[in-house]
Structures are given as C-alpha cells and as structure tokens.
Amino acid sequence: MQKFGIGSTLSRTFNLVGRGFGSAGLFLLVVQVISVAFNYVVQPLLMGDMTASVDPTNPAAGLAIFASVWYWATLLFGLAMSALMYGGAIHGYLRAARGVEASLPECFEKGVTVLLPLIGLTLLWWIGISLGLLLLVVPGLILLAMWAAAMPALVGEDTGVIESFGRSRELTRGYRLKIFLLLLLFLIAFYLVFAVLIGGLIGGASLGGLMGAMQTEAMASPVFLVATGLLGWVFTMLICAALSAIYLELLEIKDGSQSGPLADVFE
C-alpha cells in the first residue's frame, strides 16, 4: 500500500512549480504586481493614519486605526487577492499535474469563480486554527494538518466550503503528522528568508524591537515593497504547489488514482 512520504511530496511540489510556471507561476506574478502597486499607493496613507493614532498619553488611541478607511481597504483587498491567488494558482497546478497547461485567463476565471467560497473558507480556517492555538496550541496544529487539503478540494472538486473541510479531514486521516512537518518546513524557510530580508532592508536601527521613523519609512519604500512582493510571489508559488501536491498524493493513496471528482471537473 502506498504511503504518504515527505520526500515524494516535496519532489512533486517542485515538479509542479516547474510544470506550472508558465500558467500558475505567471498568474501569481501578475496578481502580485497588482498587489504591490496597490500597496505602493495605499501604504503611505495607512502609515499616516497609524502615526496619527499614536498617543503615548492615551492607551486607547491605538483603536482609532480601526476608523481608517485605508486600514479596511488594505485588509479587504489583501483577503480578496489572497483568495484569488490561491484559487487560480491551485487550479493551474492541478491542471499541470494532468499534463494540461492552464492559460492565464483561465486561472483568473477560476480564481474569480471560487473567490467568495475561498474567502469564506479562509476566514473559517483562520478562526478555527486561532482558537485551536489558544487552546494549548496542539488543537490548532492538528487543524492545520487536518485542513491542508481543503483549498485544493474546493478548487479541484467544486465542493462547498463545509464539504471541503470534510473532504480534507477524510483525506488527511492517518497522515497528519507528516503533513504538519512538511508545512512546517516551508514556514520555517519562509520566515528565515523574510527575517534576513527585513534585516537587510531596514538595517539594524531597530533596538530592542522598537521601530522608529527610519523603519517605518523603509517599510513604505518601493525597494521594500518590491523585495517583499518577490518573496511573496515565490512563497505563494511554493505553498500553492505544496498544497496541490499534498492533495494529489492523498488522492492517489485514498482513492487509488487521480480519478473521481477531480477528473470529472477537468473533463
């Protein structure tokens, strides 16, 4: 009986990144450019509102940021773009796994089609895992692994939000520790690279974790936005390919092949 292996899933992940570079990879780059352009325009305005809300004499002054239109615009835009990226890219990688290259318009069309369901799934995912982490951490880690196949199930099988969580729970049963370790590898690699990037761009001017005007200005600079945008593009390619690879590996183990609901969608 085939077993879920970290090595084989990593190999499939990088294989999907290569095979889907002209479809999912290009799609993610275009969306990332749009996101960077949006942040370039909005970030200074948001920083201005954040600076204005800082009042050392009034502990409640920080709540004023929630009245900022730029805060909510950034939050909602980020949520929508994240759902669009994951929906379109996972579709591209699932197509690539079947030897078919999805076009850029096709990735956008699929991303828009599943936009609202993926936003709902993302919100429930974050709420569930956050509550789990608050409850002695372990439940949150279990949910992280249990729901690893939820997005690909929603995109690949056109299931509903709740059905996608159930499908993922079914597929990941018996392999959740390995799935968690695999996701942990990606997260550690990302945060290590991100920490080095932050340190290089804003320098060592932050002392004791305090951020001054120099750091704030650096974080709003075009160089910082472009660098973090490129890092976000690479990481999103890897994590979308990894989620797709996990899903495909589990399909082969549990269903015996890539037949069934996934095949029906692409016929």
Short mmCIF file of N, CA, C and O in Angstrom, two decimals, residues 5 16 18 120 124 136 176:
data_model
loop_
_atom_site.label_atom_id
_atom_site.label_comp_id
_atom_site.label_asym_id
_atom_site.label_seq_id
_atom_site.Cartn_x
_atom_site.Cartn_y
_atom_site.Cartn_z
N GLY A 5 4.65 10.22 1.81
CA GLY A 5 6.05 10.49 2.13
C GLY A 5 6.38 11.96 1.97
O GLY A 5 5.95 12.61 1.00
N LEU A 16 5.69 20.40 -9.79
CA LEU A 16 4.53 21.21 -10.16
C LEU A 16 4.91 22.67 -10.39
O LEU A 16 4.39 23.31 -11.30
N GLY A 18 7.71 23.74 -11.56
CA GLY A 18 8.33 23.80 -12.89
C GLY A 18 7.32 23.64 -14.01
O GLY A 18 7.30 24.43 -14.97
N GLY A 120 -14.63 32.69 2.34
CA GLY A 120 -15.33 32.07 3.46
C GLY A 120 -14.51 30.96 4.09
O GLY A 120 -14.41 30.87 5.32
N LEU A 124 -12.96 30.97 8.01
CA LEU A 124 -13.24 29.87 8.94
C LEU A 124 -11.94 29.14 9.32
O LEU A 124 -11.77 28.72 10.47
N LEU A 136 -4.14 25.57 24.22
CA LEU A 136 -2.94 24.76 24.47
C LEU A 136 -2.16 24.41 23.19
O LEU A 136 -1.40 23.44 23.17
N ARG A 176 -1.47 13.07 9.19
CA ARG A 176 -1.45 14.47 9.59
C ARG A 176 -0.11 14.92 10.18
O ARG A 176 0.29 16.07 10.00
#
